[in-house]
Amino acid sequence: AISACEKGGQWERALSLLEEMQQGGVKPNVVSFNAAISACEKGERWERALSLLEEMQQRGLEPDVYSFSAAISACEKGRQWERALSLLEEMQRRGVEPNVYSFNAAISACEKGGQWERALSLLKDMQKRGFEPTVISFNAGISACEKGEQWELALSLLEQMQRRGVEPDVYSFSAAISACEKGGQWERALSLLEQMRRRGVEPDVYSFSAAISACEKGGQWKRALSLLEEMQQFGVEPNVYSFSAAISACEKGRQWERALELLEEMQRRGVEPNIFSFNAAISACEKGGQWERALSLLDEMQQQGVESDVISFNAAILACEKGGQWERALSLLEDMQQRGIEPGAISYGAAISACEKGGQWERAESLLEEQQQSSFKAGFTLF
């Protein structure tokens, strides 16, 4: 019955049954506790899982590989990588040999905790012990390298898993593409996308989004747009990250009209723009000398309930500065302060420059004094 609740994701019922059997005079055994720990693991209740592991030992029951593995997995889901590693060490001290599942859960815990070096160390350790890493083991390792911005190691693991006859899946490729994106390797990212297709692995929204973002970082706006179009041909619906990366690519390529078209398209498709989408579009307008559109977008994001930040305002102030709109620039500076957003060197620098262009030297001087009082360094070099 406890096992049935565990499989059905009913961790509270599982614990209730464990308590009920003890009240009824039936002593739980290792199997009873293992099922309950596993139920807590599935319910992402790592503290309860550890509590049960401790309780079974207090009752004189020796935890086995399943007890520890389920507890490690619970810690992994709860992002408790240090506890997961501590359990892996404890089980070995007790003479309980870890299995593939134990190692996979521990590697994944390190991946989630941003511990790429520990994840790779565990991957090597399991191989030394004669365990063949599975696709789950490698995926966790690649993802750990991606989070740690170790694109070369991520690609090395992808090659290693193929040499060992472990078929990479969409997650393997997506994590590797994302690692290349973080490392500024847009060509390698596109190569991986092509490779996964050749292997018959269908790219998903994450694969495409990471590749688009890689192109954006590499200043390849045309390729970014081509990928956005291609993913739709594959029947993969772009999400907010896909569109935002493409808009940002257009912003870097000074394609303000295309950036605005994408912003409109994502809304037509029912994809809600976030702060990154709007900021990239406002910045695109600023680079394109479209101060009125930049201000319109700033208003629109606030109407849609998207909280603007210092980047949003800076881009809008810069747009006004370029458009010779000193009064609007000052109004924006005041507005951001009223919203509790602290202006930075760029904010003040753009506003001062706008006043200078408008022949408002007294206001420029006043702003410089205000900036100095706010303990910000003047950013004249930016202009």
mmCIF file of C-alpha atoms in Angstrom:
data_model
loop_
_atom_site.group_PDB
_atom_site.id
_atom_site.type_symbol
_atom_site.label_atom_id
_atom_site.label_comp_id
_atom_site.label_asym_id
_atom_site.label_seq_id
_atom_site.Cartn_x
_atom_site.Cartn_y
_atom_site.Cartn_z
ATOM 1 C CA ALA A 1 0.000 0.000 0.000
ATOM 2 C CA ILE A 2 2.859 2.394 0.835
ATOM 3 C CA SER A 3 4.541 1.496 -2.441
ATOM 4 C CA ALA A 4 1.295 2.150 -4.322
ATOM 5 C CA CYS A 5 1.093 5.619 -2.770
ATOM 6 C CA GLU A 6 4.755 6.196 -3.642
ATOM 7 C CA LYS A 7 4.122 5.332 -7.294
ATOM 8 C CA GLY A 8 1.032 7.539 -7.297
ATOM 9 C CA GLY A 9 2.940 10.521 -5.947
ATOM 10 C CA GLN A 10 0.995 10.489 -2.653
ATOM 11 C CA TRP A 11 3.816 11.097 -0.187
ATOM 12 C CA GLU A 12 1.531 12.260 2.635
ATOM 13 C CA ARG A 13 -0.608 9.097 2.393
ATOM 14 C CA ALA A 14 2.552 6.990 2.329
ATOM 15 C CA LEU A 15 3.770 8.558 5.582
ATOM 16 C CA SER A 16 0.316 8.221 7.085
ATOM 17 C CA LEU A 17 0.315 4.480 6.323
ATOM 18 C CA LEU A 18 3.796 4.067 7.805
ATOM 19 C CA GLU A 19 2.586 5.701 11.021
ATOM 20 C CA GLU A 20 -0.637 3.661 10.990
ATOM 21 C CA MET A 21 1.166 0.331 10.720
ATOM 22 C CA GLN A 22 3.285 1.196 13.765
ATOM 23 C CA GLN A 23 0.203 2.213 15.768
ATOM 24 C CA GLY A 24 -1.334 -1.114 14.796
ATOM 25 C CA GLY A 25 1.613 -3.004 16.212
ATOM 26 C CA VAL A 26 3.129 -3.923 12.843
ATOM 27 C CA LYS A 27 6.870 -3.231 12.780
ATOM 28 C CA PRO A 28 8.006 -1.563 9.552
ATOM 29 C CA ASN A 29 10.933 -3.201 7.794
ATOM 30 C CA VAL A 30 13.526 -1.850 5.352
ATOM 31 C CA VAL A 31 11.095 -2.251 2.444
ATOM 32 C CA SER A 32 8.457 -0.178 4.273
ATOM 33 C CA PHE A 33 10.902 2.652 4.948
ATOM 34 C CA ASN A 34 12.384 2.519 1.436
ATOM 35 C CA ALA A 35 8.936 2.956 -0.113
ATOM 36 C CA ALA A 36 8.200 5.881 2.212
ATOM 37 C CA ILE A 37 11.586 7.547 1.521
ATOM 38 C CA SER A 38 11.012 7.115 -2.213
ATOM 39 C CA ALA A 39 7.558 8.687 -1.844
ATOM 40 C CA CYS A 40 9.129 11.726 -0.156
ATOM 41 C CA GLU A 41 11.737 11.858 -2.929
ATOM 42 C CA LYS A 42 9.013 11.966 -5.587
ATOM 43 C CA GLY A 43 7.175 14.613 -3.556
ATOM 44 C CA GLU A 44 10.380 16.684 -3.321
ATOM 45 C CA ARG A 45 10.396 16.451 0.484
ATOM 46 C CA TRP A 46 14.100 15.992 1.122
ATOM 47 C CA GLU A 47 13.913 16.827 4.839
ATOM 48 C CA ARG A 48 11.265 14.152 5.421
ATOM 49 C CA ALA A 49 13.318 11.649 3.433
ATOM 50 C CA LEU A 50 16.393 12.280 5.611
ATOM 51 C CA SER A 51 14.266 12.115 8.735
ATOM 52 C CA LEU A 52 12.982 8.672 7.701
ATOM 53 C CA LEU A 53 16.504 7.482 6.934
ATOM 54 C CA GLU A 54 17.569 8.503 10.427
ATOM 55 C CA GLU A 55 14.468 6.943 11.993
ATOM 56 C CA MET A 56 15.039 3.555 10.411
ATOM 57 C CA GLN A 57 18.576 3.497 11.812
ATOM 58 C CA GLN A 58 17.296 4.400 15.263
ATOM 59 C CA ARG A 59 14.994 1.374 14.988
ATOM 60 C CA GLY A 60 17.973 -0.858 14.319
ATOM 61 C CA LEU A 61 17.254 -1.252 10.621
ATOM 62 C CA GLU A 62 20.242 -1.094 8.260
ATOM 63 C CA PRO A 63 19.594 1.150 5.245
ATOM 64 C CA ASP A 64 20.457 -0.520 1.941
ATOM 65 C CA VAL A 65 21.454 0.877 -1.450
ATOM 66 C CA TYR A 66 17.818 1.722 -2.247
ATOM 67 C CA SER A 67 17.356 3.646 1.013
ATOM 68 C CA PHE A 68 20.431 5.786 0.409
ATOM 69 C CA SER A 69 19.818 6.233 -3.321
ATOM 70 C CA ALA A 70 16.262 7.484 -2.776
ATOM 71 C CA ALA A 71 17.493 9.872 -0.058
ATOM 72 C CA ILE A 72 20.290 11.178 -2.318
ATOM 73 C CA SER A 73 17.745 11.694 -5.101
ATOM 74 C CA ALA A 74 15.493 13.583 -2.655
ATOM 75 C CA CYS A 75 18.415 15.898 -1.821
ATOM 76 C CA GLU A 76 19.088 16.332 -5.538
ATOM 77 C CA LYS A 77 15.509 17.451 -6.130
ATOM 78 C CA GLY A 78 15.776 19.790 -3.148
ATOM 79 C CA ARG A 79 19.039 21.257 -4.499
ATOM 80 C CA GLN A 80 20.962 20.044 -1.461
ATOM 81 C CA TRP A 81 24.179 18.939 -3.174
ATOM 82 C CA GLU A 82 26.295 18.926 -0.004
ATOM 83 C CA ARG A 83 23.845 16.612 1.776
ATOM 84 C CA ALA A 84 23.693 14.389 -1.304
ATOM 85 C CA LEU A 85 27.490 13.980 -1.310
ATOM 86 C CA SER A 86 27.493 13.426 2.448
ATOM 87 C CA LEU A 87 25.003 10.564 2.017
ATOM 88 C CA LEU A 88 27.093 9.023 -0.763
ATOM 89 C CA GLU A 89 30.114 9.042 1.569
ATOM 90 C CA GLU A 90 28.086 7.702 4.494
ATOM 91 C CA MET A 91 26.725 4.740 2.559
ATOM 92 C CA GLN A 92 30.279 3.756 1.595
ATOM 93 C CA ARG A 93 31.478 4.080 5.189
ATOM 94 C CA ARG A 94 28.699 1.698 6.156
ATOM 95 C CA GLY A 95 29.834 -0.797 3.545
ATOM 96 C CA VAL A 96 26.860 -0.187 1.261
ATOM 97 C CA GLU A 97 28.061 -0.202 -2.357
ATOM 98 C CA PRO A 98 26.550 2.652 -4.410
ATOM 99 C CA ASN A 99 24.889 1.749 -7.696
ATOM 100 C CA VAL A 100 24.404 3.683 -10.938
ATOM 101 C CA TYR A 101 21.249 5.290 -9.553
ATOM 102 C CA SER A 102 23.150 6.547 -6.475
ATOM 103 C CA PHE A 103 25.868 8.109 -8.615
ATOM 104 C CA ASN A 104 23.412 9.594 -11.115
ATOM 105 C CA ALA A 105 21.449 11.299 -8.337
ATOM 106 C CA ALA A 106 24.652 12.661 -6.751
ATOM 107 C CA ILE A 107 26.012 13.925 -10.096
ATOM 108 C CA SER A 108 22.678 15.594 -10.829
ATOM 109 C CA ALA A 109 22.704 17.194 -7.349
ATOM 110 C CA CYS A 110 26.138 18.692 -8.088
ATOM 111 C CA GLU A 111 24.887 19.877 -11.480
ATOM 112 C CA LYS A 112 21.958 21.681 -9.869
ATOM 113 C CA GLY A 113 24.285 23.166 -7.256
ATOM 114 C CA GLY A 114 26.667 24.550 -9.875
ATOM 115 C CA GLN A 115 29.457 22.160 -8.816
ATOM 116 C CA TRP A 116 30.781 21.087 -12.210
ATOM 117 C CA GLU A 117 34.163 19.893 -10.906
ATOM 118 C CA ARG A 118 32.522 17.629 -8.315
ATOM 119 C CA ALA A 119 30.086 16.324 -10.930
ATOM 120 C CA LEU A 120 32.932 15.333 -13.258
ATOM 121 C CA SER A 121 34.863 13.793 -10.356
ATOM 122 C CA LEU A 122 31.862 11.582 -9.527
ATOM 123 C CA LEU A 123 31.488 10.626 -13.183
ATOM 124 C CA LYS A 124 35.113 9.430 -13.199
ATOM 125 C CA ASP A 125 34.696 7.687 -9.850
ATOM 126 C CA MET A 126 31.718 5.638 -11.029
ATOM 127 C CA GLN A 127 33.687 4.504 -14.074
ATOM 128 C CA LYS A 128 36.651 3.482 -11.889
ATOM 129 C CA ARG A 129 34.252 1.324 -9.902
ATOM 130 C CA GLY A 130 33.231 -0.486 -13.064
ATOM 131 C CA PHE A 131 29.870 1.214 -13.579
ATOM 132 C CA GLU A 132 28.967 2.228 -17.112
ATOM 133 C CA PRO A 133 27.596 5.784 -17.139
ATOM 134 C CA THR A 134 24.124 6.057 -18.625
ATOM 135 C CA VAL A 135 22.620 8.852 -20.713
ATOM 136 C CA ILE A 136 21.411 10.342 -17.398
ATOM 137 C CA SER A 137 24.972 10.357 -16.001
ATOM 138 C CA PHE A 138 26.401 12.067 -19.065
ATOM 139 C CA ASN A 139 23.523 14.534 -19.361
ATOM 140 C CA ALA A 140 24.023 15.658 -15.778
ATOM 141 C CA GLY A 141 27.758 16.038 -16.428
ATOM 142 C CA ILE A 142 27.239 18.039 -19.635
ATOM 143 C CA SER A 143 24.657 20.238 -17.933
ATOM 144 C CA ALA A 144 27.042 20.825 -15.012
ATOM 145 C CA CYS A 145 29.734 21.949 -17.476
ATOM 146 C CA GLU A 146 27.189 24.186 -19.204
ATOM 147 C CA LYS A 147 26.305 25.866 -15.913
ATOM 148 C CA GLY A 148 30.003 26.247 -15.119
ATOM 149 C CA GLU A 149 30.643 27.793 -18.553
ATOM 150 C CA GLN A 150 32.989 24.946 -19.513
ATOM 151 C CA TRP A 151 32.012 24.478 -23.139
ATOM 152 C CA GLU A 152 35.108 22.464 -24.100
ATOM 153 C CA LEU A 153 34.492 19.921 -21.338
ATOM 154 C CA ALA A 154 30.808 19.728 -22.298
ATOM 155 C CA LEU A 155 31.743 18.855 -25.884
ATOM 156 C CA SER A 156 34.339 16.378 -24.645
ATOM 157 C CA LEU A 157 31.655 14.558 -22.609
ATOM 158 C CA LEU A 158 29.309 14.522 -25.601
ATOM 159 C CA GLU A 159 32.033 12.873 -27.685
ATOM 160 C CA GLN A 160 32.886 10.457 -24.865
ATOM 161 C CA MET A 161 29.319 9.247 -24.486
ATOM 162 C CA GLN A 162 29.132 8.513 -28.218
ATOM 163 C CA ARG A 163 32.434 6.604 -28.121
ATOM 164 C CA ARG A 164 31.005 4.475 -25.313
ATOM 165 C CA GLY A 165 27.927 3.680 -27.361
ATOM 166 C CA VAL A 166 25.588 5.828 -25.276
ATOM 167 C CA GLU A 167 23.193 7.601 -27.644
ATOM 168 C CA PRO A 168 22.852 11.319 -26.866
ATOM 169 C CA ASP A 169 19.264 12.525 -26.582
ATOM 170 C CA VAL A 170 17.719 15.944 -27.064
ATOM 171 C CA TYR A 171 18.756 16.942 -23.526
ATOM 172 C CA SER A 172 22.413 16.016 -24.188
ATOM 173 C CA PHE A 173 22.562 18.157 -27.315
ATOM 174 C CA SER A 174 20.564 21.042 -25.840
ATOM 175 C CA ALA A 175 22.889 21.284 -22.820
ATOM 176 C CA ALA A 176 25.961 21.145 -25.086
ATOM 177 C CA ILE A 177 24.532 23.839 -27.396
ATOM 178 C CA SER A 178 23.784 26.002 -24.360
ATOM 179 C CA ALA A 179 27.376 25.484 -23.149
ATOM 180 C CA CYS A 180 28.646 26.718 -26.530
ATOM 181 C CA GLU A 181 26.258 29.671 -26.325
ATOM 182 C CA LYS A 182 27.686 30.656 -22.917
ATOM 183 C CA GLY A 183 31.194 30.282 -24.305
ATOM 184 C CA GLY A 184 30.503 32.502 -27.304
ATOM 185 C CA GLN A 185 30.910 29.581 -29.734
ATOM 186 C CA TRP A 186 28.049 30.209 -32.148
ATOM 187 C CA GLU A 187 29.560 28.145 -34.987
ATOM 188 C CA ARG A 188 29.934 25.101 -32.749
ATOM 189 C CA ALA A 189 26.380 25.599 -31.477
ATOM 190 C CA LEU A 190 25.041 25.515 -35.045
ATOM 191 C CA SER A 191 27.218 22.503 -35.841
ATOM 192 C CA LEU A 192 25.679 20.619 -32.896
ATOM 193 C CA LEU A 193 22.184 21.544 -34.032
ATOM 194 C CA GLU A 194 22.989 20.102 -37.457
ATOM 195 C CA GLN A 195 24.566 17.009 -35.879
ATOM 196 C CA MET A 196 21.497 16.211 -33.805
ATOM 197 C CA ARG A 197 19.331 16.340 -36.908
ATOM 198 C CA ARG A 198 21.646 13.943 -38.751
ATOM 199 C CA ARG A 199 21.338 11.534 -35.830
ATOM 200 C CA GLY A 200 17.565 11.720 -35.972
ATOM 201 C CA VAL A 201 17.256 13.617 -32.687
ATOM 202 C CA GLU A 202 14.483 16.201 -33.070
ATOM 203 C CA PRO A 203 15.553 19.615 -31.727
ATOM 204 C CA ASP A 204 13.151 21.123 -29.209
ATOM 205 C CA VAL A 205 12.441 24.686 -28.142
ATOM 206 C CA TYR A 206 15.457 24.673 -25.775
ATOM 207 C CA SER A 207 17.867 23.479 -28.488
ATOM 208 C CA PHE A 208 16.704 26.183 -30.884
ATOM 209 C CA SER A 209 16.566 28.909 -28.226
ATOM 210 C CA ALA A 210 20.145 28.181 -27.112
ATOM 211 C CA ALA A 211 21.335 28.232 -30.748
ATOM 212 C CA ILE A 212 19.521 31.530 -31.422
ATOM 213 C CA SER A 213 21.077 33.012 -28.287
ATOM 214 C CA ALA A 214 24.511 31.801 -29.437
ATOM 215 C CA CYS A 215 23.993 33.629 -32.751
ATOM 216 C CA GLU A 216 22.849 36.718 -30.855
ATOM 217 C CA LYS A 217 26.057 36.725 -28.782
ATOM 218 C CA GLY A 218 28.088 36.205 -31.943
ATOM 219 C CA GLY A 219 26.490 39.161 -33.700
ATOM 220 C CA GLN A 220 24.786 36.890 -36.255
ATOM 221 C CA TRP A 221 21.328 38.460 -36.472
ATOM 222 C CA LYS A 222 20.492 36.954 -39.873
ATOM 223 C CA ARG A 223 21.268 33.431 -38.660
ATOM 224 C CA ALA A 224 19.244 34.057 -35.499
ATOM 225 C CA LEU A 225 16.189 35.032 -37.566
ATOM 226 C CA SER A 226 16.741 32.084 -39.902
ATOM 227 C CA LEU A 227 16.710 29.705 -36.903
ATOM 228 C CA LEU A 228 13.555 31.314 -35.524
ATOM 229 C CA GLU A 229 11.843 30.699 -38.843
ATOM 230 C CA GLU A 230 13.260 27.188 -39.119
ATOM 231 C CA MET A 231 12.020 26.097 -35.698
ATOM 232 C CA GLN A 232 8.483 26.990 -36.743
ATOM 233 C CA GLN A 233 8.900 24.927 -39.918
ATOM 234 C CA PHE A 234 9.825 22.012 -37.645
ATOM 235 C CA GLY A 235 6.591 22.541 -35.721
ATOM 236 C CA VAL A 236 8.429 23.813 -32.640
ATOM 237 C CA GLU A 237 6.662 26.801 -31.089
ATOM 238 C CA PRO A 238 9.091 29.581 -30.073
ATOM 239 C CA ASN A 239 8.870 30.677 -26.455
ATOM 240 C CA VAL A 240 9.713 33.967 -24.764
ATOM 241 C CA TYR A 241 13.434 33.078 -24.675
ATOM 242 C CA SER A 242 13.541 32.270 -28.405
ATOM 243 C CA PHE A 243 11.908 35.578 -29.317
ATOM 244 C CA SER A 244 13.892 37.612 -26.781
ATOM 245 C CA ALA A 245 17.212 36.247 -28.077
ATOM 246 C CA ALA A 246 16.163 36.998 -31.671
ATOM 247 C CA ILE A 247 15.082 40.552 -30.740
ATOM 248 C CA SER A 248 18.394 41.070 -28.950
ATOM 249 C CA ALA A 249 20.226 39.799 -32.053
ATOM 250 C CA CYS A 250 18.392 42.408 -34.140
ATOM 251 C CA GLU A 251 19.262 45.062 -31.558
ATOM 252 C CA LYS A 252 22.959 44.190 -31.822
ATOM 253 C CA GLY A 253 22.675 44.227 -35.611
ATOM 254 C CA ARG A 254 20.974 47.650 -35.497
ATOM 255 C CA GLN A 255 17.818 46.233 -37.077
ATOM 256 C CA TRP A 256 15.222 48.156 -35.088
ATOM 257 C CA GLU A 257 12.353 47.511 -37.531
ATOM 258 C CA ARG A 258 12.871 43.748 -37.395
ATOM 259 C CA ALA A 259 13.117 43.902 -33.601
ATOM 260 C CA LEU A 260 9.710 45.592 -33.411
ATOM 261 C CA GLU A 261 8.228 43.130 -35.911
ATOM 262 C CA LEU A 262 9.359 40.245 -33.691
ATOM 263 C CA LEU A 263 7.900 41.907 -30.603
ATOM 264 C CA GLU A 264 4.563 42.220 -32.389
ATOM 265 C CA GLU A 265 4.746 38.654 -33.718
ATOM 266 C CA MET A 266 5.382 37.099 -30.327
ATOM 267 C CA GLN A 267 2.334 38.877 -28.922
ATOM 268 C CA ARG A 268 0.205 37.745 -31.870
ATOM 269 C CA ARG A 269 1.263 34.189 -31.062
ATOM 270 C CA GLY A 270 0.196 34.591 -27.449
ATOM 271 C CA VAL A 271 3.750 34.703 -26.094
ATOM 272 C CA GLU A 272 3.959 37.336 -23.353
ATOM 273 C CA PRO A 273 7.084 39.534 -23.688
ATOM 274 C CA ASN A 274 9.215 39.793 -20.567
ATOM 275 C CA ILE A 275 11.611 42.481 -19.403
ATOM 276 C CA PHE A 276 14.399 41.147 -21.668
ATOM 277 C CA SER A 277 12.154 41.278 -24.752
ATOM 278 C CA PHE A 278 11.167 44.892 -24.084
ATOM 279 C CA ASN A 279 14.652 46.037 -23.063
ATOM 280 C CA ALA A 280 16.179 44.638 -26.252
ATOM 281 C CA ALA A 281 13.460 46.284 -28.367
ATOM 282 C CA ILE A 282 13.857 49.662 -26.615
ATOM 283 C CA SER A 283 17.619 49.459 -27.059
ATOM 284 C CA ALA A 284 17.125 48.602 -30.753
ATOM 285 C CA CYS A 285 15.018 51.753 -31.150
ATOM 286 C CA GLU A 286 17.663 53.769 -29.339
ATOM 287 C CA LYS A 287 20.367 52.509 -31.707
ATOM 288 C CA GLY A 288 18.102 53.260 -34.645
ATOM 289 C CA GLY A 289 17.447 56.831 -33.512
ATOM 290 C CA GLN A 290 13.762 56.109 -32.831
ATOM 291 C CA TRP A 291 13.212 57.958 -29.558
ATOM 292 C CA GLU A 292 9.405 58.149 -29.904
ATOM 293 C CA ARG A 293 9.136 54.381 -30.402
ATOM 294 C CA ALA A 294 11.473 53.792 -27.473
ATOM 295 C CA LEU A 295 9.212 55.860 -25.183
ATOM 296 C CA SER A 296 6.135 54.126 -26.569
ATOM 297 C CA LEU A 297 7.642 50.723 -25.703
ATOM 298 C CA LEU A 298 8.531 51.896 -22.195
ATOM 299 C CA ASP A 299 4.887 52.882 -21.702
ATOM 300 C CA GLU A 300 3.671 49.616 -23.217
ATOM 301 C CA MET A 301 5.742 47.414 -20.928
ATOM 302 C CA GLN A 302 4.348 49.242 -17.895
ATOM 303 C CA GLN A 303 0.788 48.890 -19.220
ATOM 304 C CA GLN A 304 1.355 45.150 -19.582
ATOM 305 C CA GLY A 305 2.554 44.872 -16.004
ATOM 306 C CA VAL A 306 6.199 44.231 -16.900
ATOM 307 C CA GLU A 307 8.368 46.060 -14.368
ATOM 308 C CA SER A 308 10.952 48.279 -16.064
ATOM 309 C CA ASP A 309 14.472 48.400 -14.640
ATOM 310 C CA VAL A 310 17.545 50.611 -14.932
ATOM 311 C CA ILE A 311 18.375 49.072 -18.344
ATOM 312 C CA SER A 312 14.917 49.965 -19.711
ATOM 313 C CA PHE A 313 15.213 53.574 -18.586
ATOM 314 C CA ASN A 314 18.839 53.943 -19.662
ATOM 315 C CA ALA A 315 17.986 52.846 -23.209
ATOM 316 C CA ALA A 316 15.032 55.268 -23.316
ATOM 317 C CA ILE A 317 17.098 58.180 -21.930
ATOM 318 C CA LEU A 318 19.855 57.451 -24.445
ATOM 319 C CA ALA A 319 17.242 57.454 -27.222
ATOM 320 C CA CYS A 320 16.003 60.884 -26.083
ATOM 321 C CA GLU A 321 19.569 62.148 -25.849
ATOM 322 C CA LYS A 322 20.246 61.088 -29.439
ATOM 323 C CA GLY A 323 16.957 62.636 -30.534
ATOM 324 C CA GLY A 324 17.752 65.962 -28.867
ATOM 325 C CA GLN A 325 14.897 65.573 -26.381
ATOM 326 C CA TRP A 326 16.497 66.925 -23.217
ATOM 327 C CA GLU A 327 13.218 67.613 -21.422
ATOM 328 C CA ARG A 328 12.006 64.065 -21.954
ATOM 329 C CA ALA A 329 15.374 62.719 -20.825
ATOM 330 C CA LEU A 330 15.071 64.653 -17.547
ATOM 331 C CA SER A 331 11.478 63.504 -17.137
ATOM 332 C CA LEU A 332 12.580 59.870 -17.491
ATOM 333 C CA LEU A 333 15.381 60.367 -14.966
ATOM 334 C CA GLU A 334 12.870 61.757 -12.490
ATOM 335 C CA ASP A 335 10.380 58.971 -13.260
ATOM 336 C CA MET A 336 12.887 56.216 -12.560
ATOM 337 C CA GLN A 337 13.774 57.782 -9.205
ATOM 338 C CA GLN A 338 10.087 57.980 -8.273
ATOM 339 C CA ARG A 339 9.800 54.275 -9.071
ATOM 340 C CA GLY A 340 12.648 53.512 -6.689
ATOM 341 C CA ILE A 341 15.116 52.696 -9.475
ATOM 342 C CA GLU A 342 18.543 54.102 -8.678
ATOM 343 C CA PRO A 343 20.065 55.909 -11.685
ATOM 344 C CA GLY A 344 23.610 54.903 -12.586
ATOM 345 C CA ALA A 345 26.486 56.552 -14.425
ATOM 346 C CA ILE A 346 24.893 55.791 -17.806
ATOM 347 C CA SER A 347 21.563 57.311 -16.713
ATOM 348 C CA TYR A 348 23.148 60.551 -15.528
ATOM 349 C CA GLY A 349 25.645 60.668 -18.370
ATOM 350 C CA ALA A 350 22.918 60.406 -21.024
ATOM 351 C CA ALA A 351 20.755 63.035 -19.300
ATOM 352 C CA ILE A 352 23.703 65.416 -18.891
ATOM 353 C CA SER A 353 24.625 64.904 -22.555
ATOM 354 C CA ALA A 354 21.010 65.602 -23.570
ATOM 355 C CA CYS A 355 21.058 68.894 -21.629
ATOM 356 C CA GLU A 356 24.417 69.826 -23.131
ATOM 357 C CA LYS A 357 23.045 69.261 -26.647
ATOM 358 C CA GLY A 358 20.001 71.347 -25.778
ATOM 359 C CA GLY A 359 22.134 74.209 -24.505
ATOM 360 C CA GLN A 360 20.933 73.653 -20.929
ATOM 361 C CA TRP A 361 24.296 74.044 -19.194
ATOM 362 C CA GLU A 362 22.769 74.973 -15.806
ATOM 363 C CA ARG A 363 20.656 71.805 -15.742
ATOM 364 C CA ALA A 364 23.664 69.759 -16.841
ATOM 365 C CA GLU A 365 25.706 71.230 -13.999
ATOM 366 C CA SER A 366 22.893 70.532 -11.539
ATOM 367 C CA LEU A 367 22.700 66.907 -12.686
ATOM 368 C CA LEU A 368 26.443 66.467 -12.348
ATOM 369 C CA GLU A 369 26.266 67.737 -8.778
ATOM 370 C CA GLU A 370 23.324 65.416 -8.059
ATOM 371 C CA GLN A 371 25.248 62.504 -9.469
ATOM 372 C CA GLN A 372 28.300 63.241 -7.352
ATOM 373 C CA GLN A 373 26.145 63.510 -4.249
ATOM 374 C CA SER A 374 24.722 60.080 -5.081
ATOM 375 C CA SER A 375 28.319 58.784 -5.045
ATOM 376 C CA PHE A 376 28.229 57.801 -8.706
ATOM 377 C CA LYS A 377 31.233 58.308 -10.920
ATOM 378 C CA ALA A 378 30.617 60.378 -14.041
ATOM 379 C CA GLY A 379 30.557 58.235 -17.182
ATOM 380 C CA PHE A 380 31.609 60.826 -19.756
ATOM 381 C CA THR A 381 33.757 58.330 -21.636
ATOM 382 C CA LEU A 382 30.556 56.606 -22.819
ATOM 383 C CA PHE A 383 29.559 59.655 -24.813
#
